[in-house]
Amino acid sequence: MIYEGEFLKDAISKLLADGYRVFAPSRVGDFHVFREISSAEEADFNYILPRNSAKVAVFPQNEILIEYGDWIERVPMEEKRIAIVGVRACDAKAIKLLDKHFLEGFVDPYYKSRREKLLTIAIACNNALINCFCQSLGINPRKPEADVVVSEIDGRVFVSADTEIGKSFLQGFNLRNENEEELEIKKRFESEELKMREIRVDVEKLKKSFDSPYWKEVAINCKSCGVCTYLCPTCFCFDIYDEGEKRGVRIRTWDSCQFPLHTLESSSHNPRAEKWQRLRNRFYDKFYYTLRKGNYYCVGCGRCIDFCPAGIDIVNAISEVR
Amino acid sequence: MNEIEKIKDALKSSNAEKIVAFVRKESEPREVLKVLSPNEVDKISFSPLSLNNPAKLLMQINGKVAVVAKGCDSMAIRQLIKEGKLKRENLFIVGISCKGVVDYRKLAKFVNLSEVNDVELNGNDLVLKLKNGEKRIPFLEVVDENCLYCGHPTPVIYDVLIGEPREGKRDFSDIEQFERLSREERWNYWISQFERCIRCHACRSVCPLCYCEECMVDPSNLAVSPMSTPEEKASYPRILGKTVNARDNTIYHLLRVLHHAGRCVGCGECERACPMELPLRMLERKLEKVVVEIFGYDLNEDIPFFSKLDIVGD
Amino acid sequence: MKIVTFACNWCSYAGADLAGVSRLKYPEDVRIVRVMCSGMVNPAWILRAFRQGADGVVITGCHPGDCHYMVGNYYAKKRYLLLKELMKFVGFEDERLKLLWASASEGKKFAEEMDSFKKLIEQLGEQKQLRWTP
């Protein structure tokens, strides 16, 4: 269906009026970050990919699990509905992958409380960035998996909804059906491939090269910082600790497998003491270990390549494994 | 003979077992540091896009190493030698008199990076060799802001120097200007910056001077042993948790910077690495200003700043 | 009000003790942490104190030249100045941080300085800039 006007801004106004917490890309200096906004003006959609991923909406960097005094006093759960406006196909897919991690098998109640009330509004990509490679991982950047999908083609705003939540949300908007020409345009748009980098994943080879000296070579310049994991839309590791002695809060925060302390055990043994082991772990976690959940856990957004201070490139590292 | 040939020649003459130098990436014009063996010398490249500081990489290599170093890199190497982290006799330093490096993120605004084949500096212009044709950008528009305040464009320690020595200047005008703002304005500015920080600790990890194995801000695991009781572990000192909010981030950054007083070499790696583009160099430069103006210390002195036992004020 | 005081074992702690023994009154908001030397006061502790809700922090030590460990207070002064300048730069109310030289015989000085510091902190009000809240 087609909407006349700025759909995303109008959608934000409506969501805010409906009492949603809205996460949208907002401009900071020269770039965009996903953050909670309180008015439609704060959002800015003149971007390709925000710096941080949309996972902040469902899996915030720090959240309070319990508040304690003599005993547990309060367990804060998300009560408001949440909307993410303006996600790209990669981040939308990443949320689906996080669902698998947090909701299959052991169910994470905190994640669940947010996920159940989540509405995602995605935008189809018109252009790719220099390090995008989602197409080679089976994601169509022009057809994101989300509740509501918006594509802007030649000045026309196409809006469609695949899920029940999405459909009921769209009922509040003044939309008209496409004519045949426009349907054709949209079809062509969705089937057109963008020019992107390609990743070649050879699982058998990965399986064999676990002990290869190749990983030392790749990681020689790794700084063991958390850029790749904190910007990654599918990284889900966290740490839990208490703040306050007699009274306080138990907090869950993001953690990164690249930090040496991540795997340090109380026995003072560290199974991944060297940085190449940690980097290898991240690569295997994206392309091999997580296969038991049925997917690669990489969505090809390219953030870890763009912002790695050492220039480590996951596409090259995985494609050239030996 | 152009610059790159000179560098290769100098590296060949070094008799080093390993070479630390820049190598061009395939998919984009970015250059990354690599450890090469002497017969791979021809792979190396050097251009205004050779951004990173190799000093940290040197610390993990044993044996004789040849390294390509700009002014700030050599400052870092000298500081690490001063602190006993590197041995001068193990290093062969090919010093390059540096005209400044490009800010990669600024460059990305001018041109589609995937089309850039080569980058070189010609006079006051940055010449980009594109797949089809050429593009000139005034260098001042894409130069790393940090390079404008560079005090040491010429290496301070080297075996071979390439290029003409250049004069640096010490300039704290922007810091002074910021200091003139009211307290509230300053606080609001920094809080608005720090609330963006995601505490990925990239600034700490890339800094050549942040080589501690265990950092102050990490949850302390000082003497955890199989015998430590849970109570003992829980009561270990902790300065900061992993919580991310503007105040905790402020504390983290103040602490990080404090450890660089009189040591910071001004390579700008922290700012370059920061995915949220925090103005971290401003804090470092403020501290440098304090060290220079209040303590009268000069980074070229042989004695580390904290070992000097002069007292200032009352 | 909470005023955290790091007092060195050899001079200032004895000075504070003397103030007590001499029955000099100084504000009860002052909470003394005894350390072996002012030189071991890590800037991180000061920031931690502010984070945990201190309204003011005082580092006290021996007079320059009198340090039990010869040079500890020189380090203290250096760290103090650097931290103070940096706090000023980011817009933190740096008056909340104070360095005080007080010897073992200066019980009176200790009490008076604490009194005036307390008054200053009261004027500034509660410290909210770095206080941690969940």
Short mmCIF file of N, CA, C and O in Angstrom, two decimals, chain A residues 28 30-31 33 35 51-52 61-62 130-131 197 220-221 223-227 230-231 239 241-243 251 253-255 259 261 264 266-268 275 305-311 313 320, chain B residues 25-28 30 32-33 35 52-53 56-57 60 105 109 113-114 195-196 198-202 204-206 214 218-219 221 224-226 233 238 241-245 273 275-277:
data_model
loop_
_atom_site.label_atom_id
_atom_site.label_comp_id
_atom_site.label_asym_id
_atom_site.label_seq_id
_atom_site.Cartn_x
_atom_site.Cartn_y
_atom_site.Cartn_z
N VAL A 28 23.56 12.23 15.78
CA VAL A 28 24.50 12.75 16.75
C VAL A 28 25.72 13.18 15.97
O VAL A 28 26.40 12.34 15.40
N ASP A 30 27.88 13.65 13.21
CA ASP A 30 27.84 13.24 11.81
C ASP A 30 27.26 11.86 11.60
O ASP A 30 27.35 11.30 10.53
N PHE A 31 26.77 11.25 12.65
CA PHE A 31 26.30 9.88 12.47
C PHE A 31 25.00 9.66 13.23
O PHE A 31 24.47 10.58 13.86
N VAL A 33 22.60 7.15 15.89
CA VAL A 33 22.56 6.04 16.84
C VAL A 33 21.10 5.71 17.14
O VAL A 33 20.24 6.59 17.14
N ARG A 35 18.37 5.17 19.63
CA ARG A 35 18.16 5.48 21.04
C ARG A 35 16.68 5.77 21.25
O ARG A 35 15.94 5.97 20.29
N ARG A 51 25.16 3.65 14.01
CA ARG A 51 26.38 3.07 14.60
C ARG A 51 26.08 1.85 15.44
O ARG A 51 26.67 0.81 15.28
N ASN A 52 25.14 1.99 16.38
CA ASN A 52 24.85 0.84 17.22
C ASN A 52 23.68 0.08 16.62
O ASN A 52 22.98 0.58 15.75
N GLN A 61 21.78 -2.22 27.22
CA GLN A 61 23.16 -2.43 27.68
C GLN A 61 23.23 -2.67 29.18
O GLN A 61 24.01 -3.47 29.63
N ASN A 62 22.43 -1.96 29.97
CA ASN A 62 22.29 -2.40 31.35
C ASN A 62 20.83 -2.38 31.77
O ASN A 62 20.08 -1.48 31.42
N ILE A 130 30.01 0.33 2.23
CA ILE A 130 31.21 -0.31 1.67
C ILE A 130 31.44 -1.70 2.24
O ILE A 130 31.94 -2.58 1.56
N ASN A 131 31.03 -1.93 3.50
CA ASN A 131 31.30 -3.23 4.10
C ASN A 131 30.05 -4.07 4.33
O ASN A 131 30.06 -5.00 5.13
N ARG A 197 29.73 -6.70 -0.87
CA ARG A 197 30.81 -7.68 -0.69
C ARG A 197 30.18 -9.05 -0.48
O ARG A 197 29.02 -9.16 -0.13
N ILE A 220 46.81 -11.13 15.14
CA ILE A 220 48.05 -10.53 15.63
C ILE A 220 47.86 -9.06 16.02
O ILE A 220 48.44 -8.59 16.99
N ASN A 221 47.00 -8.37 15.29
CA ASN A 221 46.82 -6.95 15.58
C ASN A 221 45.58 -6.68 16.42
O ASN A 221 45.24 -5.53 16.69
N LYS A 223 43.13 -5.89 19.32
CA LYS A 223 43.41 -5.12 20.53
C LYS A 223 42.62 -5.63 21.73
O LYS A 223 42.69 -5.04 22.79
N SER A 224 41.80 -6.64 21.53
CA SER A 224 40.96 -7.15 22.62
C SER A 224 40.01 -6.09 23.16
O SER A 224 39.76 -6.04 24.36
N CYS A 225 39.50 -5.25 22.32
CA CYS A 225 38.49 -4.30 22.78
C CYS A 225 37.12 -4.88 22.49
O CYS A 225 37.01 -5.98 21.95
N GLY A 226 36.09 -4.17 22.82
CA GLY A 226 34.76 -4.74 22.65
C GLY A 226 33.97 -4.11 21.52
O GLY A 226 32.75 -4.26 21.46
N VAL A 227 34.64 -3.43 20.60
CA VAL A 227 33.90 -2.75 19.54
C VAL A 227 33.05 -3.72 18.74
O VAL A 227 31.85 -3.52 18.56
N TYR A 230 30.11 -5.18 20.87
CA TYR A 230 29.11 -4.23 21.35
C TYR A 230 28.30 -3.62 20.21
O TYR A 230 27.16 -3.21 20.40
N LEU A 231 28.90 -3.54 19.02
CA LEU A 231 28.16 -3.00 17.89
C LEU A 231 27.39 -4.10 17.16
O LEU A 231 26.49 -3.82 16.40
N ASP A 239 26.76 -10.08 31.48
CA ASP A 239 27.38 -10.30 32.78
C ASP A 239 26.35 -9.84 33.80
O ASP A 239 25.56 -8.94 33.53
N TYR A 241 25.94 -8.63 37.84
CA TYR A 241 26.62 -8.37 39.10
C TYR A 241 25.76 -7.49 39.99
O TYR A 241 24.77 -6.91 39.55
N ASP A 242 26.15 -7.42 41.25
CA ASP A 242 25.37 -6.68 42.23
C ASP A 242 26.00 -5.33 42.50
O ASP A 242 27.21 -5.21 42.60
N GLU A 243 25.17 -4.36 42.65
CA GLU A 243 25.65 -3.02 42.98
C GLU A 243 25.01 -2.64 44.31
O GLU A 243 23.79 -2.50 44.39
N ILE A 251 22.31 -6.20 38.46
CA ILE A 251 22.30 -5.60 37.14
C ILE A 251 22.80 -6.58 36.10
O ILE A 251 23.73 -7.34 36.36
N THR A 253 24.49 -6.52 32.43
CA THR A 253 25.11 -5.63 31.44
C THR A 253 25.69 -6.48 30.30
O THR A 253 25.94 -7.66 30.47
N TRP A 254 25.90 -5.82 29.18
CA TRP A 254 26.56 -6.52 28.09
C TRP A 254 27.96 -6.91 28.52
O TRP A 254 28.59 -6.24 29.32
N ASP A 255 28.43 -7.99 27.94
CA ASP A 255 29.82 -8.36 28.14
C ASP A 255 30.37 -8.77 26.78
O ASP A 255 29.61 -9.05 25.86
N PHE A 259 37.05 -9.61 25.91
CA PHE A 259 37.76 -9.20 27.12
C PHE A 259 38.36 -10.42 27.80
O PHE A 259 37.68 -11.44 27.96
N LEU A 261 38.79 -11.09 30.80
CA LEU A 261 38.12 -11.52 32.03
C LEU A 261 36.81 -12.26 31.77
O LEU A 261 36.23 -12.82 32.68
N LEU A 264 37.43 -15.91 32.52
CA LEU A 264 38.27 -16.27 33.66
C LEU A 264 37.45 -17.00 34.71
O LEU A 264 36.40 -16.54 35.14
N SER A 266 36.99 -19.05 38.49
CA SER A 266 37.42 -18.83 39.88
C SER A 266 38.68 -19.60 40.20
O SER A 266 39.45 -19.23 41.07
N SER A 267 38.89 -20.70 39.50
CA SER A 267 40.08 -21.50 39.76
C SER A 267 41.33 -20.82 39.23
O SER A 267 42.40 -21.38 39.29
N SER A 268 41.16 -19.62 38.67
CA SER A 268 42.20 -18.82 38.03
C SER A 268 42.64 -19.41 36.69
O SER A 268 43.57 -18.94 36.09
N LYS A 275 44.50 -13.71 23.01
CA LYS A 275 43.54 -12.95 22.21
C LYS A 275 43.14 -13.66 20.93
O LYS A 275 42.02 -13.52 20.47
N ILE A 305 33.52 -4.58 10.87
CA ILE A 305 34.63 -4.30 9.95
C ILE A 305 34.90 -2.80 9.92
O ILE A 305 36.03 -2.35 10.00
N ASP A 306 33.82 -2.03 9.85
CA ASP A 306 33.96 -0.58 9.79
C ASP A 306 34.70 -0.03 11.00
O ASP A 306 35.51 0.88 10.87
N PHE A 307 34.39 -0.54 12.16
CA PHE A 307 34.88 0.13 13.36
C PHE A 307 35.97 -0.62 14.09
O PHE A 307 36.39 -0.21 15.17
N CYS A 308 36.43 -1.72 13.54
CA CYS A 308 37.55 -2.40 14.19
C CYS A 308 38.78 -1.50 14.14
O CYS A 308 39.22 -1.12 13.07
N PRO A 309 39.33 -1.14 15.30
CA PRO A 309 40.48 -0.24 15.27
C PRO A 309 41.72 -0.88 14.66
O PRO A 309 42.64 -0.20 14.27
N ALA A 310 41.72 -2.22 14.57
CA ALA A 310 42.89 -2.90 14.02
C ALA A 310 42.67 -3.32 12.57
O ALA A 310 43.54 -3.91 11.95
N GLY A 311 41.49 -3.05 12.04
CA GLY A 311 41.22 -3.39 10.65
C GLY A 311 41.01 -4.87 10.41
O GLY A 311 41.26 -5.36 9.31
N ASP A 313 38.96 -8.03 9.47
CA ASP A 313 37.84 -8.07 8.54
C ASP A 313 37.23 -9.46 8.57
O ASP A 313 37.85 -10.43 8.14
N GLU A 320 38.84 -16.74 3.79
CA GLU A 320 40.18 -17.26 3.45
C GLU A 320 40.68 -18.26 4.48
O GLU A 320 41.88 -18.53 4.55
N LYS B 25 44.46 -2.79 2.55
CA LYS B 25 43.37 -3.78 2.50
C LYS B 25 42.85 -3.89 1.08
O LYS B 25 43.01 -2.98 0.28
N GLU B 26 42.19 -5.02 0.79
CA GLU B 26 41.75 -5.21 -0.59
C GLU B 26 40.47 -4.44 -0.90
O GLU B 26 40.33 -3.82 -1.93
N SER B 27 39.52 -4.50 0.02
CA SER B 27 38.19 -4.01 -0.33
C SER B 27 38.01 -2.52 -0.14
O SER B 27 37.05 -1.94 -0.61
N GLU B 28 38.90 -1.90 0.59
CA GLU B 28 38.77 -0.46 0.81
C GLU B 28 40.17 0.12 0.91
O GLU B 28 41.14 -0.60 1.12
N ARG B 30 41.73 1.49 3.12
CA ARG B 30 42.31 1.54 4.45
C ARG B 30 43.62 0.74 4.53
O ARG B 30 43.76 -0.28 3.88
N VAL B 32 46.23 -1.33 7.08
CA VAL B 32 46.28 -1.93 8.41
C VAL B 32 47.70 -2.40 8.71
O VAL B 32 48.47 -2.69 7.81
N LEU B 33 47.99 -2.49 10.00
CA LEU B 33 49.32 -2.92 10.41
C LEU B 33 49.44 -4.43 10.30
O LEU B 33 48.52 -5.16 10.65
N VAL B 35 52.40 -7.83 10.60
CA VAL B 35 53.75 -8.29 10.90
C VAL B 35 54.20 -9.13 9.71
O VAL B 35 53.56 -10.12 9.38
N ASN B 52 47.39 4.02 11.93
CA ASN B 52 47.54 3.45 13.26
C ASN B 52 48.94 3.55 13.82
O ASN B 52 49.90 3.79 13.11
N ASN B 53 49.01 3.34 15.12
CA ASN B 53 50.27 3.42 15.83
C ASN B 53 50.81 2.01 16.05
O ASN B 53 50.17 1.18 16.68
N LYS B 56 52.09 -0.54 19.98
CA LYS B 56 51.49 -1.60 20.79
C LYS B 56 51.79 -2.99 20.22
O LYS B 56 51.97 -3.95 20.95
N LEU B 57 51.84 -3.03 18.89
CA LEU B 57 52.12 -4.30 18.22
C LEU B 57 53.55 -4.75 18.52
O LEU B 57 53.84 -5.94 18.66
N GLN B 60 54.46 -7.17 21.49
CA GLN B 60 54.21 -8.61 21.53
C GLN B 60 55.14 -9.39 20.62
O GLN B 60 54.94 -10.58 20.42
N ARG B 105 37.02 8.81 8.52
CA ARG B 105 35.58 9.06 8.52
C ARG B 105 35.23 10.34 7.79
O ARG B 105 34.17 10.44 7.17
N LYS B 109 33.08 10.98 3.68
CA LYS B 109 32.01 11.89 3.30
C LYS B 109 32.22 12.50 1.93
O LYS B 109 31.28 12.96 1.29
N LEU B 113 34.30 5.25 -0.88
CA LEU B 113 35.62 4.68 -0.61
C LEU B 113 35.94 3.47 -1.46
O LEU B 113 37.10 3.20 -1.76
N SER B 114 34.90 2.74 -1.88
CA SER B 114 35.20 1.52 -2.64
C SER B 114 35.78 1.86 -4.02
O SER B 114 36.30 0.99 -4.70
N GLU B 195 27.51 10.31 27.59
CA GLU B 195 26.35 9.42 27.64
C GLU B 195 26.27 8.55 26.39
O GLU B 195 25.58 7.55 26.36
N ARG B 196 26.99 8.95 25.35
CA ARG B 196 27.03 8.14 24.14
C ARG B 196 27.94 6.94 24.27
O ARG B 196 27.78 5.96 23.56
N ILE B 198 29.78 3.65 24.85
CA ILE B 198 29.23 2.32 25.09
C ILE B 198 30.20 1.46 25.90
O ILE B 198 29.99 0.27 26.08
N ARG B 199 31.29 2.07 26.35
CA ARG B 199 32.29 1.38 27.18
C ARG B 199 32.78 0.09 26.52
O ARG B 199 32.87 -0.96 27.16
N CYS B 200 33.10 0.17 25.26
CA CYS B 200 33.69 -0.97 24.58
C CYS B 200 35.16 -1.06 24.94
O CYS B 200 35.82 -2.04 24.62
N HIS B 201 35.67 -0.02 25.60
CA HIS B 201 37.07 0.04 26.03
C HIS B 201 38.05 0.00 24.87
O HIS B 201 39.18 -0.45 25.03
N ALA B 202 37.60 0.44 23.72
CA ALA B 202 38.51 0.49 22.58
C ALA B 202 39.59 1.54 22.81
O ALA B 202 40.75 1.33 22.49
N ARG B 204 40.97 2.40 25.50
CA ARG B 204 41.99 1.84 26.38
C ARG B 204 42.80 0.78 25.64
O ARG B 204 44.02 0.71 25.76
N SER B 205 42.12 -0.04 24.87
CA SER B 205 42.80 -1.17 24.25
C SER B 205 43.77 -0.75 23.15
O SER B 205 44.75 -1.43 22.90
N VAL B 206 43.47 0.36 22.46
CA VAL B 206 44.36 0.74 21.37
C VAL B 206 45.50 1.63 21.86
O VAL B 206 46.50 1.78 21.17
N GLU B 214 45.83 -5.87 33.82
CA GLU B 214 44.53 -5.75 34.44
C GLU B 214 44.25 -4.27 34.65
O GLU B 214 45.07 -3.55 35.21
N ASP B 218 38.24 -2.72 35.32
CA ASP B 218 37.70 -4.08 35.21
C ASP B 218 37.30 -4.56 36.60
O ASP B 218 37.93 -4.19 37.57
N PRO B 219 36.29 -5.41 36.67
CA PRO B 219 35.99 -6.00 37.97
C PRO B 219 37.24 -6.72 38.44
O PRO B 219 37.81 -7.52 37.71
N ASN B 221 40.04 -9.00 39.80
CA ASN B 221 40.21 -10.43 40.03
C ASN B 221 41.57 -10.68 40.61
O ASN B 221 42.20 -11.68 40.35
N VAL B 224 42.28 -14.12 42.82
CA VAL B 224 41.31 -15.20 42.87
C VAL B 224 42.04 -16.53 42.72
O VAL B 224 42.80 -16.73 41.78
N SER B 225 41.86 -17.39 43.65
CA SER B 225 42.50 -18.71 43.57
C SER B 225 41.43 -19.75 43.88
O SER B 225 40.33 -19.41 44.31
N PRO B 226 41.74 -21.01 43.67
CA PRO B 226 40.73 -22.04 43.98
C PRO B 226 40.29 -21.98 45.44
O PRO B 226 39.21 -22.45 45.78
N LYS B 233 35.59 -13.27 47.28
CA LYS B 233 35.53 -12.79 45.90
C LYS B 233 34.58 -11.62 45.79
O LYS B 233 34.84 -10.65 45.08
N ARG B 238 36.24 -2.87 43.91
CA ARG B 238 35.79 -2.60 42.56
C ARG B 238 35.61 -1.09 42.43
O ARG B 238 34.92 -0.48 43.23
N GLY B 241 31.69 -0.67 37.98
CA GLY B 241 31.11 -1.87 37.39
C GLY B 241 31.05 -1.71 35.89
O GLY B 241 31.67 -0.82 35.32
N LYS B 242 30.27 -2.57 35.27
CA LYS B 242 30.15 -2.46 33.81
C LYS B 242 28.96 -1.59 33.41
O LYS B 242 28.66 -1.46 32.24
N THR B 243 28.27 -1.04 34.41
CA THR B 243 27.10 -0.24 34.06
C THR B 243 27.49 0.93 33.18
O THR B 243 28.51 1.57 33.39
N VAL B 244 26.67 1.20 32.21
CA VAL B 244 26.94 2.27 31.27
C VAL B 244 25.92 3.37 31.47
O VAL B 244 24.74 3.19 31.22
N ASN B 245 26.36 4.47 32.02
CA ASN B 245 25.54 5.67 32.05
C ASN B 245 26.50 6.85 32.08
O ASN B 245 27.70 6.68 32.28
N ALA B 273 39.77 5.18 17.28
CA ALA B 273 39.14 3.89 17.54
C ALA B 273 37.71 4.03 18.02
O ALA B 273 36.92 3.12 17.89
N PRO B 275 34.07 4.23 18.40
CA PRO B 275 32.96 4.12 17.46
C PRO B 275 31.91 5.21 17.67
O PRO B 275 31.08 5.44 16.82
N MET B 276 31.94 5.86 18.82
CA MET B 276 30.96 6.90 19.08
C MET B 276 31.55 8.31 18.95
O MET B 276 30.92 9.29 19.33
N GLU B 277 32.76 8.38 18.48
CA GLU B 277 33.42 9.65 18.17
C GLU B 277 33.43 10.63 19.34
O GLU B 277 33.03 11.78 19.22
#
